[in-house]
């Protein structure tokens, strides 16, 4: 006899989840669609009778009826990494050599080789085995909450099976299977709607739907290839075992994943997959190799936002010939004029291309590109298509040379080219509307002034309404002006104003980055601030003095000087300080001889520190002149080990690198070099 009520509801959910798994994950359905639908209808009926039994992980709850107004930001507990690219066998061999050196091993490294899916990276949070949140990758640190849309994907389990960690971020790729993509576009064509360019864009557009009912109609699927934060830590010693564990919990893992021996195993895998690529039901743009031993991954660590233990080996780009109809110039954030080719639309690598970048005037001259030419367009993955070369023998008689405009096509300020640099730039700065929105967005971004809530859309509104032209204007905004904007409530307006006010209390590196000086990124901004100590010292510095800053070459120095010499920029900086009230700590300029008490030291941090975060410790050490590295080598002067230090500690001990505890760190930060080696500074 059938159970009724709660027991039957649980049983139905278990059955439906098992059928989903057999269908989507194992590709071995054991019931017909009609039988599946009958079970679902029974569950719906029971839940209608007993609404108190509805839970978020019920399969009836996949599609929410709620239409969102936007996507909330989500901070990943562990950042989502991106991958470095290899474009040739030699690149892969170099990667393998670096891994050998860092791991200090001679034998073949075992790699896990995976197809590189061309979809959208997502992070799914499972708490006690239940899917509680899903987010896009975003900038790797913060993504957007797309839970309602991810829940509609039938191959994503709402509940994991078996013994699972209490908390787990699972990383994977959402994609649109090629068959589903073809069907979707056929339907769109029949309706006379616009077609999707490629499966990746279709998947991205589907995940960005505010109405999950729309997403539910899109044929999306997902494969999973890693984890972020887990509590407790996973036992798997190998990446391949970790994937097997994910699969056992009900998460789809790509069946093409394979372990291979050494770099030759990697390259053999690459060739066989490239050959079978046309038979796959999903788009891939290369292969990913990951060092299989997780302890080795830990030893290798990461640089910037990419792991040293993995690399993406990209397939060669696709190419197609077409006609160059015209060349227009686009103005970017720092005023760079980029020549853009307007093309006779052509299909390249599964996407229709009608615009392609020509990079800069030097490239145009080098490739001898003329309007009217037949050009070869090249496209690799989601990289912007480019004009690879010209078919010279097909050049028509009336082909025209491309002219760099003398005036900015947006604001008519003079266009300048700095000696030794390929790019031509508009000299308008914040006064050029093309640069204004981008420049304001850059000013407000997380690594610069970090004004939360001041996103591209709001900046667009503020500029279009004439409320803001340059950053200093932000600090004059008032509540009624902001809350009168479309889609801006009183509360969010107040939040944005509070965030703007908070940003007054800033640092010199953040300000220097935020100004948007061409070629000055985070590292250069920090180097300038450390070297000069104050804005006034930098403003008063000659080009030669700027050249004394580590890693600043003639082109960057020329940009900095040109920026500071422009009276409009000088006025803006004055307004930011005196009118807008920005303030930051300043120091006397650091003399060259006194480059910090820890100059010449290389330090590595590992484990959990009690007194401060690793980021804070890194910043302080760098300010004192030390170099903070990601992994231990013979060149390391000190390893600072917090609680639960792992393989870095073992490695330091085996290399006789002095290991400091937190008291040792304190000494270092006080400018002393504790019981260390007698190495010349
Ligand atoms: C893709 N796109 O298929 C990773 N990826 O691993 C695979 N991406 C990845 N792995 C670490 N298979 C960061 C990104």
XYZ file of C-alpha atoms and ligand atoms in Angstrom:
695
model
C 0.000 0.000 0.000
C 1.186 3.507 -0.755
C 2.157 5.766 2.056
C 0.353 9.081 2.108
C 1.265 12.596 3.251
C 4.774 13.387 4.411
C 6.236 9.932 3.826
C 5.004 9.730 0.267
C 6.191 13.285 -0.465
C 9.711 12.337 0.649
C 9.593 9.130 -1.377
C 8.417 10.959 -4.518
C 11.211 13.506 -4.189
C 13.760 10.747 -3.794
C 12.381 8.908 -6.846
C 12.311 12.050 -8.980
C 15.837 13.003 -7.938
C 17.043 9.501 -8.781
C 15.343 9.671 -12.202
C 16.880 13.106 -12.851
C 20.265 11.671 -11.964
C 19.836 8.630 -14.216
C 18.667 10.858 -17.029
C 21.084 13.780 -16.794
C 24.128 12.409 -15.133
C 24.286 8.772 -16.128
C 22.427 9.162 -19.424
C 20.506 5.957 -18.584
C 16.850 6.770 -17.940
C 14.949 3.912 -16.320
C 11.432 5.342 -16.735
C 9.579 6.960 -19.638
C 8.881 10.703 -19.676
C 5.206 9.896 -19.063
C 6.008 7.887 -15.935
C 8.212 10.723 -14.710
C 5.440 13.255 -15.297
C 2.954 11.073 -13.397
C 5.225 11.052 -10.346
C 5.684 14.821 -10.601
C 1.935 15.397 -10.844
C 1.345 13.228 -7.792
C 3.905 15.272 -5.868
C 2.349 18.547 -6.989
C -1.091 17.356 -5.926
C 0.155 16.340 -2.481
C 1.958 19.650 -2.032
C -1.173 21.551 -3.042
C -3.150 19.637 -0.405
C -0.378 20.040 2.192
C 1.473 23.302 1.460
C 3.277 22.957 4.790
C 5.234 20.058 3.265
C 6.796 22.177 0.508
C 10.590 22.557 0.903
C 13.032 24.522 -1.276
C 14.701 21.301 -2.467
C 11.446 19.844 -3.811
C 11.636 19.325 -7.601
C 8.332 21.222 -7.893
C 10.180 24.318 -6.681
C 12.725 24.483 -9.503
C 10.921 27.286 -11.298
C 10.055 30.276 -9.151
C 7.261 32.604 -10.216
C 9.053 35.612 -8.780
C 10.546 38.073 -11.257
C 13.653 39.765 -9.899
C 14.568 43.423 -10.405
C 18.303 42.734 -10.382
C 20.990 40.392 -9.149
C 22.413 40.769 -5.657
C 26.203 40.653 -5.273
C 27.626 37.513 -3.666
C 31.087 37.322 -2.160
C 32.721 33.969 -2.818
C 34.105 32.412 0.389
C 37.151 31.295 -1.613
C 37.891 33.385 -4.747
C 37.149 31.829 -8.128
C 40.368 31.515 -10.069
C 40.876 32.047 -13.761
C 43.335 30.085 -15.864
C 46.508 31.062 -17.658
C 46.531 30.151 -21.331
C 48.919 28.070 -23.398
C 48.732 28.418 -27.161
C 51.405 25.928 -28.217
C 53.035 22.649 -27.174
C 56.039 24.696 -26.106
C 53.865 26.783 -23.752
C 52.618 23.563 -22.159
C 56.146 22.160 -21.847
C 57.254 25.400 -20.171
C 54.341 25.091 -17.730
C 55.371 21.504 -16.944
C 59.009 22.563 -16.455
C 57.988 25.308 -14.034
C 55.889 22.813 -12.083
C 58.869 20.413 -11.887
C 61.138 23.166 -10.635
C 58.737 24.343 -7.992
C 57.914 20.841 -6.832
C 61.584 19.909 -6.969
C 60.779 16.610 -8.666
C 62.222 14.786 -11.676
C 59.627 12.126 -12.467
C 56.545 12.590 -14.657
C 53.869 14.698 -13.000
C 50.418 13.126 -13.153
C 47.887 15.589 -14.544
C 44.138 15.506 -14.695
C 43.145 16.545 -18.226
C 39.706 18.065 -18.786
C 37.899 19.623 -21.733
C 37.787 23.408 -21.362
C 34.082 24.098 -21.529
C 33.073 27.302 -23.227
C 30.260 28.312 -20.921
C 29.862 30.403 -17.785
C 31.703 29.688 -14.577
C 29.401 29.364 -11.565
C 29.777 28.659 -7.873
C 27.074 26.679 -6.104
C 26.755 26.725 -2.350
C 25.491 23.527 -0.720
C 24.720 23.669 2.976
C 23.960 20.347 4.675
C 23.663 18.968 1.144
C 20.968 21.418 0.035
C 21.565 23.964 -2.750
C 21.195 27.302 -0.968
C 22.779 29.748 -3.391
C 24.316 29.991 -6.829
C 26.487 32.791 -8.134
C 28.287 33.860 -11.282
C 32.059 34.195 -11.252
C 31.954 37.997 -11.522
C 35.431 39.408 -10.920
C 36.446 36.204 -9.121
C 35.873 37.707 -5.681
C 32.278 38.859 -5.993
C 29.678 37.472 -8.372
C 25.934 37.839 -8.746
C 23.242 35.759 -7.134
C 21.595 33.713 -9.888
C 20.102 31.062 -7.572
C 16.598 31.208 -9.040
C 17.959 30.650 -12.550
C 20.386 27.872 -11.613
C 17.609 25.999 -9.824
C 15.759 25.651 -13.132
C 18.589 23.534 -14.576
C 17.402 19.968 -14.197
C 20.888 18.464 -14.142
C 21.801 20.572 -11.104
C 20.824 18.625 -7.973
C 18.805 20.631 -5.436
C 19.978 18.163 -2.811
C 23.126 16.063 -2.824
C 23.026 12.406 -1.924
C 25.196 10.627 0.617
C 27.455 11.943 3.335
C 28.340 15.508 2.311
C 30.328 18.362 3.911
C 28.345 20.817 6.046
C 29.274 23.665 3.729
C 30.652 23.378 0.222
C 31.142 25.768 -2.691
C 31.124 23.716 -5.899
C 32.642 25.225 -9.043
C 31.636 24.377 -12.569
C 30.527 25.620 -15.918
C 26.963 26.159 -17.137
C 26.624 25.669 -20.877
C 24.026 25.170 -23.570
C 24.258 21.778 -25.330
C 24.686 22.236 -29.094
C 21.492 20.342 -29.938
C 19.487 22.559 -27.599
C 21.140 25.667 -29.043
C 20.206 24.638 -32.591
C 16.605 24.010 -31.493
C 16.404 27.366 -29.700
C 17.681 29.254 -32.728
C 15.355 27.341 -35.077
C 12.420 28.423 -32.883
C 13.678 32.018 -32.819
C 14.038 32.003 -36.615
C 10.500 30.658 -37.023
C 9.201 33.556 -34.907
C 11.334 36.042 -36.806
C 13.289 36.824 -33.615
C 16.943 37.700 -33.404
C 19.227 34.665 -33.323
C 21.783 33.934 -30.616
C 25.343 34.376 -31.827
C 26.679 31.204 -30.189
C 25.870 28.732 -27.390
C 27.967 30.632 -24.885
C 26.066 33.896 -25.414
C 22.791 31.991 -25.335
C 23.774 30.419 -21.996
C 24.915 33.778 -20.617
C 21.706 35.490 -21.732
C 19.644 32.697 -20.199
C 21.355 32.991 -16.821
C 20.840 36.757 -16.839
C 17.064 36.503 -17.197
C 15.279 38.299 -14.389
C 12.344 35.944 -14.827
C 13.345 32.351 -13.972
C 10.403 31.063 -16.017
C 12.276 32.266 -19.095
C 15.466 30.515 -17.979
C 13.501 27.318 -17.364
C 12.646 27.195 -21.074
C 16.294 27.330 -22.098
C 18.149 24.039 -22.537
C 20.978 24.567 -20.048
C 23.253 21.992 -18.441
C 26.272 22.046 -16.150
C 29.520 20.186 -15.501
C 31.446 20.569 -12.254
C 35.227 20.607 -11.953
C 36.251 21.814 -8.544
C 35.412 23.174 -5.127
C 35.966 26.448 -3.297
C 35.331 26.664 0.418
C 34.534 23.339 2.112
C 33.832 22.641 5.785
C 35.167 20.175 6.728
C 37.966 19.893 4.174
C 37.562 17.145 1.573
C 39.603 14.004 2.104
C 40.472 13.479 -1.581
C 44.238 13.411 -2.075
C 43.886 13.739 -5.836
C 41.901 16.077 -8.050
C 40.544 13.061 -9.974
C 39.271 11.556 -6.698
C 37.658 14.862 -5.828
C 35.769 14.772 -9.136
C 34.708 11.161 -8.463
C 33.458 12.299 -5.067
C 31.459 15.154 -6.629
C 29.907 12.660 -9.059
C 29.027 10.305 -6.196
C 27.186 13.173 -4.525
C 25.140 13.640 -7.705
C 27.028 16.473 -9.414
C 27.656 16.053 -13.133
C 31.307 15.653 -14.056
C 32.408 15.705 -17.689
C 32.933 12.098 -18.857
C 35.978 13.122 -20.926
C 38.067 13.851 -17.814
C 41.150 11.632 -17.640
C 44.411 11.392 -15.727
C 47.509 11.420 -17.916
C 51.236 10.935 -17.311
C 53.559 13.849 -17.797
C 53.517 16.529 -20.428
C 53.475 13.995 -23.275
C 50.316 12.486 -21.812
C 48.809 16.007 -21.780
C 49.664 16.647 -25.420
C 48.344 13.229 -26.533
C 45.075 13.939 -24.715
C 44.873 17.339 -26.424
C 45.252 15.794 -29.893
C 42.714 13.061 -29.374
C 40.178 15.520 -27.942
C 40.748 18.023 -30.760
C 39.925 15.234 -33.171
C 36.741 14.237 -31.374
C 35.685 17.847 -30.767
C 33.127 17.861 -33.621
C 31.340 14.883 -32.047
C 30.876 16.505 -28.625
C 27.497 17.976 -27.756
C 29.039 21.042 -26.123
C 31.414 23.788 -27.159
C 34.962 23.564 -25.871
C 37.771 25.962 -26.638
C 40.681 23.912 -25.367
C 41.880 21.523 -22.706
C 42.732 22.185 -19.051
C 45.607 20.339 -17.374
C 45.610 20.245 -13.589
C 48.336 18.832 -11.355
C 46.522 15.828 -9.933
C 47.984 15.646 -6.398
C 46.208 18.195 -4.263
C 49.178 18.543 -1.897
C 51.245 19.525 -4.956
C 48.565 22.036 -5.945
C 48.909 23.579 -2.514
C 52.698 23.725 -2.849
C 52.464 25.363 -6.246
C 49.986 27.980 -5.052
C 48.816 30.759 -7.314
C 49.964 33.972 -8.977
C 47.571 36.913 -9.152
C 44.260 35.213 -9.854
C 45.426 32.061 -11.661
C 46.686 28.829 -10.117
C 50.247 27.674 -10.856
C 48.963 24.095 -10.872
C 46.673 24.411 -13.894
C 46.788 25.764 -17.417
C 44.329 26.034 -20.304
C 45.715 24.764 -23.611
C 43.619 26.574 -26.202
C 42.614 25.201 -29.582
C 43.792 27.310 -32.519
C 41.516 30.133 -33.552
C 39.080 29.856 -36.433
C 39.519 32.048 -39.498
C 37.365 33.221 -42.413
C 37.736 35.750 -45.267
C 35.415 38.760 -45.674
C 35.392 42.366 -46.929
C 36.540 45.331 -44.853
C 33.756 47.882 -45.321
C 35.101 50.687 -43.151
C 37.286 51.510 -40.155
C 35.937 53.502 -37.231
C 37.677 54.594 -34.048
C 36.368 53.770 -30.586
C 37.432 55.745 -27.536
C 38.158 53.702 -24.401
C 38.391 54.527 -20.701
C 41.838 56.047 -20.793
C 41.114 57.650 -24.143
C 42.757 54.987 -26.265
C 41.557 55.159 -29.839
C 41.017 51.637 -31.079
C 40.450 51.157 -34.793
C 37.503 48.843 -35.326
C 36.926 47.056 -38.632
C 33.360 47.132 -39.944
C 33.033 43.906 -41.892
C 30.688 42.189 -44.275
C 29.128 39.776 -41.691
C 30.831 36.377 -41.783
C 30.537 33.124 -39.813
C 33.740 32.382 -37.864
C 34.028 29.588 -35.331
C 30.270 29.288 -34.933
C 29.570 33.013 -34.485
C 28.605 35.782 -36.884
C 31.221 38.510 -36.860
C 30.595 41.980 -38.255
C 33.173 43.947 -36.240
C 36.766 43.113 -35.432
C 39.568 44.918 -33.700
C 42.533 46.262 -35.623
C 44.354 46.982 -32.322
C 46.172 50.214 -33.262
C 47.640 52.236 -36.122
C 50.987 50.381 -36.043
C 49.140 47.117 -36.617
C 47.195 48.624 -39.506
C 50.426 49.781 -41.094
C 52.273 46.540 -40.398
C 49.474 44.449 -41.900
C 48.886 47.050 -44.617
C 45.127 46.997 -44.126
C 43.044 49.168 -46.476
C 39.327 49.806 -46.675
C 37.832 47.614 -49.418
C 40.374 44.808 -48.846
C 39.505 41.166 -48.450
C 40.710 40.411 -44.908
C 41.027 37.217 -42.868
C 39.079 37.450 -39.610
C 40.243 35.315 -36.706
C 38.300 34.420 -33.619
C 39.406 32.360 -30.595
C 36.773 31.479 -28.008
C 35.204 34.571 -26.542
C 38.199 36.754 -27.330
C 37.292 39.792 -29.470
C 37.656 38.849 -33.157
C 40.620 40.387 -34.932
C 41.760 41.052 -38.471
C 44.614 38.584 -38.881
C 45.875 39.557 -42.342
C 45.022 40.908 -45.774
C 44.650 38.974 -49.048
C 46.894 41.372 -50.954
C 46.355 39.791 -54.372
C 42.640 40.530 -54.049
C 43.093 44.240 -53.302
C 40.693 46.373 -55.380
C 42.086 49.431 -57.188
C 40.066 51.871 -55.141
C 41.170 50.475 -51.736
C 41.645 53.395 -49.302
C 44.281 53.919 -46.614
C 43.111 54.254 -43.010
C 43.592 57.726 -41.475
C 44.044 58.357 -37.770
C 41.633 61.184 -36.893
C 43.260 64.364 -35.553
C 40.363 65.017 -33.219
C 38.609 62.636 -30.838
C 35.488 61.309 -32.615
C 33.547 61.787 -29.358
C 34.692 65.094 -27.803
C 36.860 66.659 -30.538
C 39.836 67.122 -28.171
C 43.191 66.695 -29.932
C 44.353 63.101 -30.439
C 47.915 62.483 -29.215
C 50.419 59.699 -29.746
C 53.171 59.221 -27.182
C 56.627 58.349 -28.487
C 57.317 54.613 -28.214
C 53.676 53.711 -27.789
C 51.363 52.186 -30.340
C 48.112 53.625 -29.005
C 46.751 57.020 -29.990
C 44.684 58.707 -27.313
C 42.112 61.404 -26.869
C 43.567 64.032 -24.533
C 40.158 64.941 -23.095
C 40.259 62.822 -19.916
C 37.184 63.303 -17.724
C 36.037 66.027 -20.117
C 35.498 63.455 -22.898
C 32.054 61.875 -22.536
C 33.385 58.584 -23.934
C 35.895 58.405 -21.133
C 33.699 59.951 -18.486
C 31.495 56.971 -17.637
C 34.324 54.496 -17.880
C 36.620 56.741 -15.881
C 33.987 57.233 -13.176
C 33.367 53.480 -13.054
C 37.077 52.909 -12.681
C 37.305 55.572 -9.958
C 34.501 53.890 -7.996
C 35.757 50.319 -8.536
C 36.643 48.022 -5.672
C 40.404 48.312 -5.954
C 40.271 52.088 -6.377
C 37.930 54.250 -4.238
C 35.668 51.249 -3.587
C 32.264 52.980 -3.692
C 29.803 50.166 -3.170
C 26.580 50.439 -5.134
C 27.933 52.916 -7.667
C 27.769 50.578 -10.639
C 27.836 51.184 -14.380
C 24.088 51.679 -14.619
C 23.935 54.315 -11.930
C 26.941 56.120 -13.367
C 25.228 56.088 -16.730
C 22.135 57.683 -15.188
C 24.144 60.262 -13.243
C 26.150 61.319 -16.276
C 23.138 61.349 -18.591
C 21.182 63.462 -16.106
C 24.079 65.930 -16.038
C 24.580 65.429 -12.301
C 28.131 64.138 -12.495
C 30.945 64.856 -14.903
C 34.081 64.161 -12.914
C 34.742 62.216 -9.686
C 34.702 65.347 -7.516
C 31.056 65.897 -8.537
C 30.121 62.619 -6.829
C 30.832 64.170 -3.449
C 28.296 66.969 -4.043
C 25.369 64.654 -4.731
C 22.364 65.016 -2.494
C 19.642 62.593 -1.513
C 16.751 64.165 -3.491
C 18.821 64.157 -6.712
C 19.710 60.509 -6.315
C 16.359 59.187 -5.204
C 14.660 60.969 -8.128
C 16.529 58.661 -10.522
C 14.652 55.804 -12.122
C 14.791 52.525 -10.186
C 16.374 54.253 -7.210
C 14.534 54.094 -3.923
C 15.164 56.378 -0.971
C 16.964 53.617 0.870
C 19.370 52.620 -1.895
C 20.034 56.300 -2.580
C 20.976 56.782 1.063
C 23.201 53.699 0.900
C 25.048 54.999 -2.141
C 25.541 58.405 -0.500
C 26.895 56.715 2.600
C 29.293 54.666 0.454
C 30.466 57.818 -1.325
C 31.006 59.526 2.030
C 32.962 56.528 3.349
C 35.260 56.608 0.336
C 36.619 60.032 1.411
C 38.791 58.193 3.887
C 41.141 56.545 1.419
C 44.786 55.748 0.668
C 47.231 57.256 -1.804
C 47.570 54.061 -3.901
C 43.775 53.854 -4.239
C 43.548 57.497 -5.309
C 46.375 57.139 -7.822
C 44.719 54.060 -9.285
C 41.316 55.769 -9.323
C 42.541 58.775 -11.305
C 42.836 56.510 -14.326
C 46.269 57.659 -15.450
C 47.009 55.683 -18.630
C 49.101 52.557 -17.950
C 48.935 53.030 -14.169
C 47.410 49.880 -12.659
C 47.301 48.673 -9.096
C 50.974 47.662 -8.863
C 52.263 50.914 -10.363
C 49.962 53.005 -8.156
C 51.332 51.229 -5.094
C 54.925 51.621 -6.268
C 54.411 55.353 -6.879
C 52.802 55.865 -3.483
C 55.555 53.946 -1.687
C 58.256 55.811 -3.538
C 56.934 59.363 -3.256
C 54.955 59.062 -0.054
C 52.713 62.003 -0.919
C 50.757 63.329 -3.850
C 52.641 66.640 -3.706
C 55.984 64.838 -4.026
C 54.733 62.996 -7.092
C 53.274 66.170 -8.609
C 56.600 67.918 -8.122
C 58.678 65.077 -9.565
C 60.449 65.310 -12.909
C 60.122 62.545 -15.497
C 63.618 61.389 -14.492
C 62.574 61.163 -10.855
C 59.474 59.210 -11.800
C 61.717 56.844 -13.739
C 63.445 55.944 -10.465
C 60.327 54.148 -9.279
C 60.783 50.359 -9.583
C 59.184 48.935 -12.760
C 58.292 52.345 -14.190
C 59.666 52.755 -17.706
C 59.766 55.758 -20.069
C 56.266 55.218 -21.515
C 54.564 55.023 -18.119
C 56.624 57.936 -16.811
C 55.630 60.032 -19.833
C 51.965 59.209 -19.248
C 52.153 60.157 -15.586
C 53.869 63.439 -16.358
C 51.458 64.283 -19.205
C 48.512 63.501 -16.945
C 49.741 65.660 -14.069
C 50.660 68.516 -16.434
C 47.160 68.719 -17.897
C 45.518 71.642 -16.084
C 42.100 69.961 -16.147
C 43.516 66.977 -14.272
C 45.436 69.152 -11.858
C 42.229 71.046 -11.132
C 40.351 67.778 -10.573
C 42.947 66.553 -8.082
C 42.720 69.857 -6.184
C 38.927 69.647 -6.146
C 39.045 66.068 -4.846
C 41.132 67.123 -1.901
C 39.820 70.558 -0.993
C 36.231 70.511 -2.208
C 35.277 66.832 -2.026
C 37.234 66.325 1.195
C 39.213 63.214 0.237
C 42.006 62.475 2.660
C 44.709 59.843 2.879
C 47.800 59.214 4.985
C 50.963 60.712 3.540
C 54.627 60.227 4.310
C 57.800 62.023 3.493
C 59.290 60.803 0.233
C 61.498 57.782 0.735
C 65.133 58.410 -0.097
C 66.569 55.969 -2.582
C 69.201 54.664 -0.205
C 66.607 54.013 2.467
C 64.322 51.718 0.542
C 62.778 50.189 3.644
C 64.304 48.140 6.463
C 63.276 44.843 4.873
C 64.575 45.652 1.387
C 65.979 42.531 -0.270
C 64.087 40.034 1.893
C 61.753 37.469 0.354
C 59.066 36.251 2.706
C 56.320 33.632 2.326
C 53.182 33.498 4.481
C 51.235 30.333 5.226
C 48.560 29.110 7.623
C 46.137 31.219 9.640
C 47.490 34.239 11.512
C 45.799 35.328 14.730
C 46.776 38.999 14.845
C 45.919 40.035 11.273
C 44.872 38.702 7.888
C 47.486 37.445 5.475
C 46.553 40.328 3.145
C 47.220 42.891 5.870
C 50.526 41.228 6.753
C 51.496 41.192 3.068
C 50.737 44.881 2.687
C 52.770 45.834 5.776
C 55.739 43.701 4.753
C 55.710 45.220 1.280
C 55.589 48.712 2.724
C 58.772 47.918 4.623
C 60.427 46.833 1.399
C 60.090 43.039 1.625
C 58.995 40.911 -1.298
C 56.125 38.567 -0.433
C 56.179 35.418 -2.572
C 53.545 32.734 -3.061
C 55.702 29.663 -2.646
C 58.804 28.537 -0.800
C 62.077 28.149 -2.655
C 65.772 28.262 -1.892
C 65.548 32.040 -2.279
C 63.026 32.416 0.534
C 64.484 34.232 3.556
C 61.667 33.497 5.983
C 58.512 31.439 6.077
C 55.942 32.914 8.436
C 53.765 30.044 9.599
C 50.387 30.601 11.246
C 48.093 27.906 12.579
C 47.517 24.817 10.454
C 50.418 25.459 8.132
C 50.737 22.635 5.603
C 53.067 21.680 2.800
C 54.810 25.068 2.641
C 56.070 24.478 6.172
C 57.357 21.010 5.273
C 59.079 22.415 2.223
C 60.662 25.282 4.187
C 62.016 22.800 6.715
C 63.436 20.570 3.995
C 65.166 23.582 2.398
C 66.435 24.902 5.751
C 64.488 28.125 5.326
C 64.039 29.849 8.727
C 60.454 29.561 9.974
C 58.972 32.395 12.039
C 55.880 32.360 14.228
C 53.709 35.422 14.860
C 56.175 36.856 17.335
C 58.771 36.619 14.571
C 56.405 38.428 12.248
C 56.044 41.198 14.845
C 59.825 41.601 14.916
C 59.950 41.774 11.145
C 57.224 44.401 11.111
C 59.208 46.365 13.647
C 61.965 46.419 11.043
C 64.155 43.760 12.680
C 65.422 40.619 11.019
C 65.013 37.823 13.548
C 67.466 34.912 13.931
C 67.742 34.688 10.245
C 70.492 33.919 7.792
C 73.301 36.389 7.302
C 72.448 37.373 3.812
C 73.413 40.739 2.420
C 70.410 43.050 2.159
C 36.459 24.764 -17.773
N 36.144 25.985 -18.171
O 36.035 23.789 -18.336
C 38.452 25.081 -14.887
N 37.301 24.619 -16.624
O 39.797 25.245 -12.871
C 37.795 23.451 -16.117
N 37.726 25.619 -15.851
C 39.093 25.818 -13.834
N 38.510 23.739 -15.029
C 40.275 26.194 -12.045
N 37.582 22.225 -16.622
C 39.846 27.397 -12.494
C 39.082 27.159 -13.632
